[in-house]
Tab-separated table of C-alpha atoms in Angstrom:
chain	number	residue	atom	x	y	z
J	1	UNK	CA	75.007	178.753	108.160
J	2	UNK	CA	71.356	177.487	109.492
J	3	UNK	CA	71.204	174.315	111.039
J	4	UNK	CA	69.752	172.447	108.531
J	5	UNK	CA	72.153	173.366	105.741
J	6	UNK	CA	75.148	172.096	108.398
J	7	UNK	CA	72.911	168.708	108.711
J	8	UNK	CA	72.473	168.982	104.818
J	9	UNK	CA	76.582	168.883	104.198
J	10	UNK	CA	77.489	166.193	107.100
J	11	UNK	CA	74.662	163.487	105.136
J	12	UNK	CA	74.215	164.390	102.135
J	13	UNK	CA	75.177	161.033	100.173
J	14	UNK	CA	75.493	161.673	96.363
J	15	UNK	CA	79.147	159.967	96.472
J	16	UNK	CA	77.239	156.442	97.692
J	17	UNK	CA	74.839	156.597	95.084
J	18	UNK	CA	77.478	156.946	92.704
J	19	UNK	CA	79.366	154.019	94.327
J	20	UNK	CA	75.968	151.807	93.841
J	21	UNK	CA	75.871	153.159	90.511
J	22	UNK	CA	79.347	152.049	89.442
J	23	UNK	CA	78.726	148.627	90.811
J	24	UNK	CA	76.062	148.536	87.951
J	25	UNK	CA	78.758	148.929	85.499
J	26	UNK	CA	79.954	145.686	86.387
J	27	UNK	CA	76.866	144.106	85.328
J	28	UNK	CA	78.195	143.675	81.503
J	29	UNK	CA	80.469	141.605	82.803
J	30	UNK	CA	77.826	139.160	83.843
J	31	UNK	CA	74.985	139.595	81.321
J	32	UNK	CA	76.444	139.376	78.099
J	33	UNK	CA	77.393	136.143	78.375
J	34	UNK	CA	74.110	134.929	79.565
J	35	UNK	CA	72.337	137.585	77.261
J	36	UNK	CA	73.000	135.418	74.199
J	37	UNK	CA	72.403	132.053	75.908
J	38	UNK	CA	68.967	133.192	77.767
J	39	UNK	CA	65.899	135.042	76.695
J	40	UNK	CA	66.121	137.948	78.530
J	41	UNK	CA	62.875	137.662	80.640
J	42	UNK	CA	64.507	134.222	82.049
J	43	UNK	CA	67.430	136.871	83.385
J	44	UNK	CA	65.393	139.028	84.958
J	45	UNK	CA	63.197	136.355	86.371
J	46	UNK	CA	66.438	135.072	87.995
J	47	UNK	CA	67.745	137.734	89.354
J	48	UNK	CA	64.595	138.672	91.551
J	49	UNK	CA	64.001	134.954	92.972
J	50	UNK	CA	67.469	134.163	93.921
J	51	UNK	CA	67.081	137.579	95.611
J	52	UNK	CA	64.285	137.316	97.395
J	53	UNK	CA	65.560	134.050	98.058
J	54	UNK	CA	68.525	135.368	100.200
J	55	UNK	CA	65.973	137.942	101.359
J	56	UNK	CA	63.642	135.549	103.199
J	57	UNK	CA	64.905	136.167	106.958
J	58	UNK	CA	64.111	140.006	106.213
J	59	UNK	CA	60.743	139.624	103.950
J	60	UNK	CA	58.527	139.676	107.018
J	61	UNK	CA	59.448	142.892	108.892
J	62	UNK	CA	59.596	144.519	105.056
J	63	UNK	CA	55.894	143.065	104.677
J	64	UNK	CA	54.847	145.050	108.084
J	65	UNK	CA	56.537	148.311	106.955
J	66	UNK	CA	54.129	147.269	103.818
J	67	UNK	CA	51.685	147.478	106.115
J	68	UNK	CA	52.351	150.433	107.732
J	69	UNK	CA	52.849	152.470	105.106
J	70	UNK	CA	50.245	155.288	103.453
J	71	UNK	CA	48.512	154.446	100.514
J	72	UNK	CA	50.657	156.931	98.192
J	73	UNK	CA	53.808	154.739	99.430
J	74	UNK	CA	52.297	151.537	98.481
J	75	UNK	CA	51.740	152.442	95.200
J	76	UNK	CA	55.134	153.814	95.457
J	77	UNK	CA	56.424	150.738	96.141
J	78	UNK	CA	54.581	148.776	93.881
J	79	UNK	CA	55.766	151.465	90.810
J	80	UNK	CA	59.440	150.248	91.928
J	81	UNK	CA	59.315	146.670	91.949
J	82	UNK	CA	56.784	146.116	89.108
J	83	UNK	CA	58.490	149.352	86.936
J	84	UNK	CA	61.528	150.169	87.964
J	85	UNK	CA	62.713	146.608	88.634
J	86	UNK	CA	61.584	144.022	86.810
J	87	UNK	CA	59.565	145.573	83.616
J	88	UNK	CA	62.332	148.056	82.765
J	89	UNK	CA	65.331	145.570	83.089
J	90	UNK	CA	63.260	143.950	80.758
J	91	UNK	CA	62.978	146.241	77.837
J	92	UNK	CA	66.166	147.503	78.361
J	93	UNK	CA	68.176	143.743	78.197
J	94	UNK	CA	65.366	143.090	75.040
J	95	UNK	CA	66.544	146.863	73.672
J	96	UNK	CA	70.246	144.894	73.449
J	97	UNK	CA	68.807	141.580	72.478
J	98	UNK	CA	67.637	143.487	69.289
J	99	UNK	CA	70.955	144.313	67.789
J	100	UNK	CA	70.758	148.122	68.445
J	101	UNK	CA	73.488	149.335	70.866
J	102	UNK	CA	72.660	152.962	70.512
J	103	UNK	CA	69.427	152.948	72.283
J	104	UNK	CA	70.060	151.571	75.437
J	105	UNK	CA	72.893	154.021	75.927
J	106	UNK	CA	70.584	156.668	75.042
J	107	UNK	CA	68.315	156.192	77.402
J	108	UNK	CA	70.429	156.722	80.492
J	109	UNK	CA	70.976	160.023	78.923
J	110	UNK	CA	67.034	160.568	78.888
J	111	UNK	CA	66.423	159.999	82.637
J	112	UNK	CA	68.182	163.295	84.212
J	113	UNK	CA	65.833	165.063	82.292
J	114	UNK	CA	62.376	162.893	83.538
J	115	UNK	CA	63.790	162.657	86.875
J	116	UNK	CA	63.600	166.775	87.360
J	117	UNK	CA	60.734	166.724	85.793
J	118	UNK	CA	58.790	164.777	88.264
J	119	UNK	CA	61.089	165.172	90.586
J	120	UNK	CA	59.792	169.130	90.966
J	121	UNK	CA	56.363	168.020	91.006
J	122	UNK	CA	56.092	165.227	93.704
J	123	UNK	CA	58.886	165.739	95.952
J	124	UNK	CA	58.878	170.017	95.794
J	125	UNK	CA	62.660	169.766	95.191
J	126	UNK	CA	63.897	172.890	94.024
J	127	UNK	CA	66.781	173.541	91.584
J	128	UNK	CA	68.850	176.666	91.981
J	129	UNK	CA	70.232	178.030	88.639
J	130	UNK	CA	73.780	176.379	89.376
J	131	UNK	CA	72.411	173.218	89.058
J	132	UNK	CA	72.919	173.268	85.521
J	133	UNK	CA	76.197	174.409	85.724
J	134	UNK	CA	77.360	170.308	86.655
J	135	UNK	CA	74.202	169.145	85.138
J	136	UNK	CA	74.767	170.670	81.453
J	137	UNK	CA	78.394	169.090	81.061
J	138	UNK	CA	77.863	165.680	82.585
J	139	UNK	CA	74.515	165.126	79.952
J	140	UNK	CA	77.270	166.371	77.013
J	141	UNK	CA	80.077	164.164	78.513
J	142	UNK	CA	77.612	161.065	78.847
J	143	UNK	CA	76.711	161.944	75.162
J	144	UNK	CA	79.987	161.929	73.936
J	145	UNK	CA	80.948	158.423	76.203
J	146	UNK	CA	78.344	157.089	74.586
J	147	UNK	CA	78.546	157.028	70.774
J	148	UNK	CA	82.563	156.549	68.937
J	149	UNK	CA	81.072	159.875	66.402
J	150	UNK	CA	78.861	161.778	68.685
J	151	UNK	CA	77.716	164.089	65.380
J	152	UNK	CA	76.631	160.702	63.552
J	153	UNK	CA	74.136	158.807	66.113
J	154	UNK	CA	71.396	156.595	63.658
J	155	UNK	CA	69.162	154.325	65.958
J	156	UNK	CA	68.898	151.326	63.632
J	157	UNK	CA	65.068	149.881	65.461
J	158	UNK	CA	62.083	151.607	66.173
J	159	UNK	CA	60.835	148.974	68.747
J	160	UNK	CA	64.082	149.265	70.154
J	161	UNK	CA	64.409	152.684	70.944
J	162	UNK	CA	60.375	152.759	71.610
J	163	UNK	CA	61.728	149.851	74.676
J	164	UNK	CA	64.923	152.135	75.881
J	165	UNK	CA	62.786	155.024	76.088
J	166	UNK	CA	60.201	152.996	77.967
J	167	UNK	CA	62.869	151.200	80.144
J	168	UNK	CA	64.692	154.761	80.743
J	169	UNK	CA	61.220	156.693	81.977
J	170	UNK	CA	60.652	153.800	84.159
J	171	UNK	CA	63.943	154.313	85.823
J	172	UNK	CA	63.700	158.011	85.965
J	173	UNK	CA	60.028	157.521	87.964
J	174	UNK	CA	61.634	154.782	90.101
J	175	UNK	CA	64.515	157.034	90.861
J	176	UNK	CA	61.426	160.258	92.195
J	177	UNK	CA	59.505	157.291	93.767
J	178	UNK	CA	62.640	155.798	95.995
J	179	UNK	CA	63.487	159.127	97.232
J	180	UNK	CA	59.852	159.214	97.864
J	181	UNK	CA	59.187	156.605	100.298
J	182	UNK	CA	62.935	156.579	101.654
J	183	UNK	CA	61.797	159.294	103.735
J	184	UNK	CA	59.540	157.573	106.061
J	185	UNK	CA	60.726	153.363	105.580
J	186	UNK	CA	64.284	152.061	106.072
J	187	UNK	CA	66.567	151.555	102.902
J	188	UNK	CA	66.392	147.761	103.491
J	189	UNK	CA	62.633	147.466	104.017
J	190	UNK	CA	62.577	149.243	100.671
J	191	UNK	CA	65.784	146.779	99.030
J	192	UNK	CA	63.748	143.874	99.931
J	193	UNK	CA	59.984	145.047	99.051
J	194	UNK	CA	61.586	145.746	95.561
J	195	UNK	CA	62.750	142.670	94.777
J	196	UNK	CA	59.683	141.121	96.510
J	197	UNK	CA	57.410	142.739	94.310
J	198	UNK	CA	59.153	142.236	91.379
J	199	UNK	CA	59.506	138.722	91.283
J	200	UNK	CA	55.554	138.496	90.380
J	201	UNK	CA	55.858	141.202	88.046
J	202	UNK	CA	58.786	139.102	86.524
J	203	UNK	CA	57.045	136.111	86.150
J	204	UNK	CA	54.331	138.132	84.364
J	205	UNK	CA	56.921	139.297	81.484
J	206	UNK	CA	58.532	135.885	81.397
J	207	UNK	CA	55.095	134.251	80.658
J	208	UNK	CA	53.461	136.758	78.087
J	209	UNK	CA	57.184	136.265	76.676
J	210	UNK	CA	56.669	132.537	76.654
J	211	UNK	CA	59.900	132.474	77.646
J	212	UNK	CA	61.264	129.070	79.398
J	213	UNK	CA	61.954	129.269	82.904
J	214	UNK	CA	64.452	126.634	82.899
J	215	UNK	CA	68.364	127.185	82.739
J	216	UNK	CA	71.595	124.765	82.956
J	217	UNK	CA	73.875	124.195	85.802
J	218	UNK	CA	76.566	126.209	84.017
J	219	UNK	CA	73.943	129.617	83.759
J	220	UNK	CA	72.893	129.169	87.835
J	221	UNK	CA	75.995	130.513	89.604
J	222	UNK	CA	76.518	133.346	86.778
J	223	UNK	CA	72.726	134.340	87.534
J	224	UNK	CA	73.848	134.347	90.980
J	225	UNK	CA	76.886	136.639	91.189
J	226	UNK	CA	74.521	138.904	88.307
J	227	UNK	CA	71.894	139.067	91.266
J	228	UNK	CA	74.241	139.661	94.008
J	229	UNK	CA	76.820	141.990	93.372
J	230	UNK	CA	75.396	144.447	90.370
J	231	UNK	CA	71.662	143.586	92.111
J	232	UNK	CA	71.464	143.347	95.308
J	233	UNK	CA	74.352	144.763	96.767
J	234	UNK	CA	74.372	147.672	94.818
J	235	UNK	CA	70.800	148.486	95.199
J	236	UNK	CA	71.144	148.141	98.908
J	237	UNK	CA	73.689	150.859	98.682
J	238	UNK	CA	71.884	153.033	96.291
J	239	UNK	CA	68.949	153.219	98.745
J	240	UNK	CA	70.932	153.981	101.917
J	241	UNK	CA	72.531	157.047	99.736
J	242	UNK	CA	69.530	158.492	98.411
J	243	UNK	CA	68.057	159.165	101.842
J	244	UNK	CA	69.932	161.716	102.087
J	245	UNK	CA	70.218	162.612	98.269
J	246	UNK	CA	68.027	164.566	96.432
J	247	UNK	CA	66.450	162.872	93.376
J	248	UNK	CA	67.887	165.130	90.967
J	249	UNK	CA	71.138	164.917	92.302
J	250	UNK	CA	70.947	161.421	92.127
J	251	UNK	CA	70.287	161.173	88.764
J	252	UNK	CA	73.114	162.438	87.765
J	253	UNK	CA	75.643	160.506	90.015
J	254	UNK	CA	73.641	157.447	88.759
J	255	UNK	CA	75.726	158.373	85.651
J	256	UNK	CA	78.998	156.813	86.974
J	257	UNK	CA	77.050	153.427	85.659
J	258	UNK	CA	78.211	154.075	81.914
J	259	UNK	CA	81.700	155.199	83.082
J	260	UNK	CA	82.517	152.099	84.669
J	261	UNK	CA	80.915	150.076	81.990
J	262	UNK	CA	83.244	152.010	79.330
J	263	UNK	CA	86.192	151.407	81.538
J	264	UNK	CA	84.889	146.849	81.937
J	265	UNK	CA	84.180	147.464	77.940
J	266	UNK	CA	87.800	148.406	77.395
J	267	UNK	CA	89.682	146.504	80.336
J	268	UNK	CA	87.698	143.041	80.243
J	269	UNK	CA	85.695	143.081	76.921
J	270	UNK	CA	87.607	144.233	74.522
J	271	UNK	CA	86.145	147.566	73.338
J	272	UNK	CA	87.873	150.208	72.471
J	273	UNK	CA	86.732	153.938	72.726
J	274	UNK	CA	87.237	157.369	70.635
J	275	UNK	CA	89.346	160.153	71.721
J	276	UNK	CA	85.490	161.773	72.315
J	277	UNK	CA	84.446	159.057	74.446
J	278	UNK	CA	87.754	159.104	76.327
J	279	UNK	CA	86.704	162.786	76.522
J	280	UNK	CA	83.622	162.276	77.919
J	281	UNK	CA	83.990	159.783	80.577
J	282	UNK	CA	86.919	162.745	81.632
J	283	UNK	CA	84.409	165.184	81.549
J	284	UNK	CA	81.023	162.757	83.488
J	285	UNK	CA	84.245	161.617	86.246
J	286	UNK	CA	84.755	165.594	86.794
J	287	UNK	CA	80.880	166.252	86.698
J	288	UNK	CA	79.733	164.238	89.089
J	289	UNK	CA	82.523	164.604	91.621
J	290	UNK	CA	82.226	168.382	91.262
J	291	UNK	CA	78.358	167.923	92.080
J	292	UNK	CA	78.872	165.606	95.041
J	293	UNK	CA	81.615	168.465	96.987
J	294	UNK	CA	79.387	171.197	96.064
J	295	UNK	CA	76.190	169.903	97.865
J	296	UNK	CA	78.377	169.192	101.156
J	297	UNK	CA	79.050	172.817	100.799
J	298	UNK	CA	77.078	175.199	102.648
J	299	UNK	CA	74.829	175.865	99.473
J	300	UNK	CA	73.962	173.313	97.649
J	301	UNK	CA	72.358	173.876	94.319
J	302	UNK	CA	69.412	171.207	94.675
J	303	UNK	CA	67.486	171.938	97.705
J	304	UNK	CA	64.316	169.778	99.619
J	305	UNK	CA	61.836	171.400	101.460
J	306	UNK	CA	63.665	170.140	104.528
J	307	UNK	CA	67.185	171.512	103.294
J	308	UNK	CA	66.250	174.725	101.851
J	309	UNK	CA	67.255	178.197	102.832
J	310	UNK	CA	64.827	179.995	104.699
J	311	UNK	CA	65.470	183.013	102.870
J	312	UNK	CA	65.038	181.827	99.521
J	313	UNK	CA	68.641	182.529	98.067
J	314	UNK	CA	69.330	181.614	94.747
J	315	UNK	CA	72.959	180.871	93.411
């Protein structure tokens, strides 16, 4: 075993990106309730300033890492706050808004495969053949978790599958770009520079929107716990894990996010799913769990420059 493989299996951190992820599951909890009182721009334009709000003590030593960083990273960042953040929540709360609730399921479905694609490009990560082996049943399980007749799937909207598709390639980049920059800046410089730079991107979409920016007392502490605990706190563990996870590996533990919102669909919301969906959270659960004890092996089937064999093995 070299060195940096043994380094490789003691940090790699799939399982806390997949912790993060699952904390955005909760967020259904939250934002349907306040998706049919407010327009969805005056959500997402919430969420970031109560966030940077609590943010405020940490804003300037974020703003000197700013600073610091290269060019490429700045335009990294911005990509994540203005995309990632704040334009993509967007379309993807406005994909719902438009009565089609196949799309915006879709799209997480879309993002494993953007994600490799630029993934291999920017970051030289390189994907040994058994990568497909987890990656190939957790796309078909997320498939089948997604739609009650997975053989029967009939997008009802163009605009809104033209906004998922948006919202999910904007993820996908975001995803490439935070493993990007997490490199050289500390997961909470890059927490709060997200949130920092998407509040003004926010406030962009709210006003070409013409949406109000005004909400009741009864929407405020809602908009809070949306921003805190699906936002902010999950976010701030989602950076810490990917670190020390590849992007492409990422994306796919990022997929615990529609198992726990199947499982706060059926406990707390009332849904119910198909003996296919029930199969297919089974099979995403196994997936991604398999992935995550495979790359703390000693060979792990997505490799970084830093992590990868010397000799060039394959699996």
């Amino acid at each position: 075993m070299t060195n940096s493989v043994a380094e490789h299996r003691l940090t790699d951190r799939t399982w806390l990106v997949a912790a993060a992820a699952a904390l955005w599951g909760t967020d259904g909890l939250l934002r349907k309730p306040l998706s049919g009182e407010l327009p969805a721009a005056t959500v997402v334009f919430w969420e970031h300033l109560i966030v940077v709000v609590v943010l405020v003590p940490w804003l300037p030593a974020a703003f000197r890492a700013l600073r610091a960083a290269s060019a490429r990273e700045r335009w990294a960042l911005v990509g994540i706050g203005a995309g990632a953040s704040a334009v993509a929540t967007a379309l993807f709360t406005q994909a719902f808004r438009l009565g089609d609730p196949i799309t915006p399921l879709v799209l997480q479905k879309l993002q494993p495969v953007l994600v490799i694609a630029v993934a291999t490009t920017m970051l030289g990560e390189r994907l040994r053949p058994g990568y497909w082996m987890f990656a190939v049943p957790t796309l078909a399980g997320a498939w089948l978790m997604a739609f009650a007749n997975p053989f029967d799937v009939r997008p009802q909207a163009v605009t809104a599958a033209l906004l998922a598709v948006a919202a999910a390639a904007l993820w996908a980049i975001g995803t490439v770009l935070g493993r990007l920059v997490s490199e050289r800046m500390a997961s909470r410089d890059i927490t709060v520079l997200r949130f920092a730079i998407g509040l003004p991107a926010a406030a962009v979409v709210l006003a070409v929107q013409g949406a109000p920016v005004a909400i009741s007392g009864t929407q405020f502490w809602p908009l809070v716990a949306l921003a805190l605990i699906p936002g902010l706190l999950s976010l701030a563990l989602y950076y810490l894990g990917l670190r020390a996870t590849a992007a492409s590996r990422a994306t796919l533990a990022e997929l615990a996010f529609p198992v726990t919102a199947a499982l706060i669909g059926v406990g707390a919301l009332g849904a119910s799913l198909s003996a296919t969906q029930w199969l297919g959270l089974a099979v995403v659960v196994g997936s991604v769990t398999a992935l995550g004890l495979r790359e703390r092996s000693e060979r792990p089937v997505v490799t970084t420059p830093e992590t990868a064999d010397p000799a060039g093995a394959t699996q």
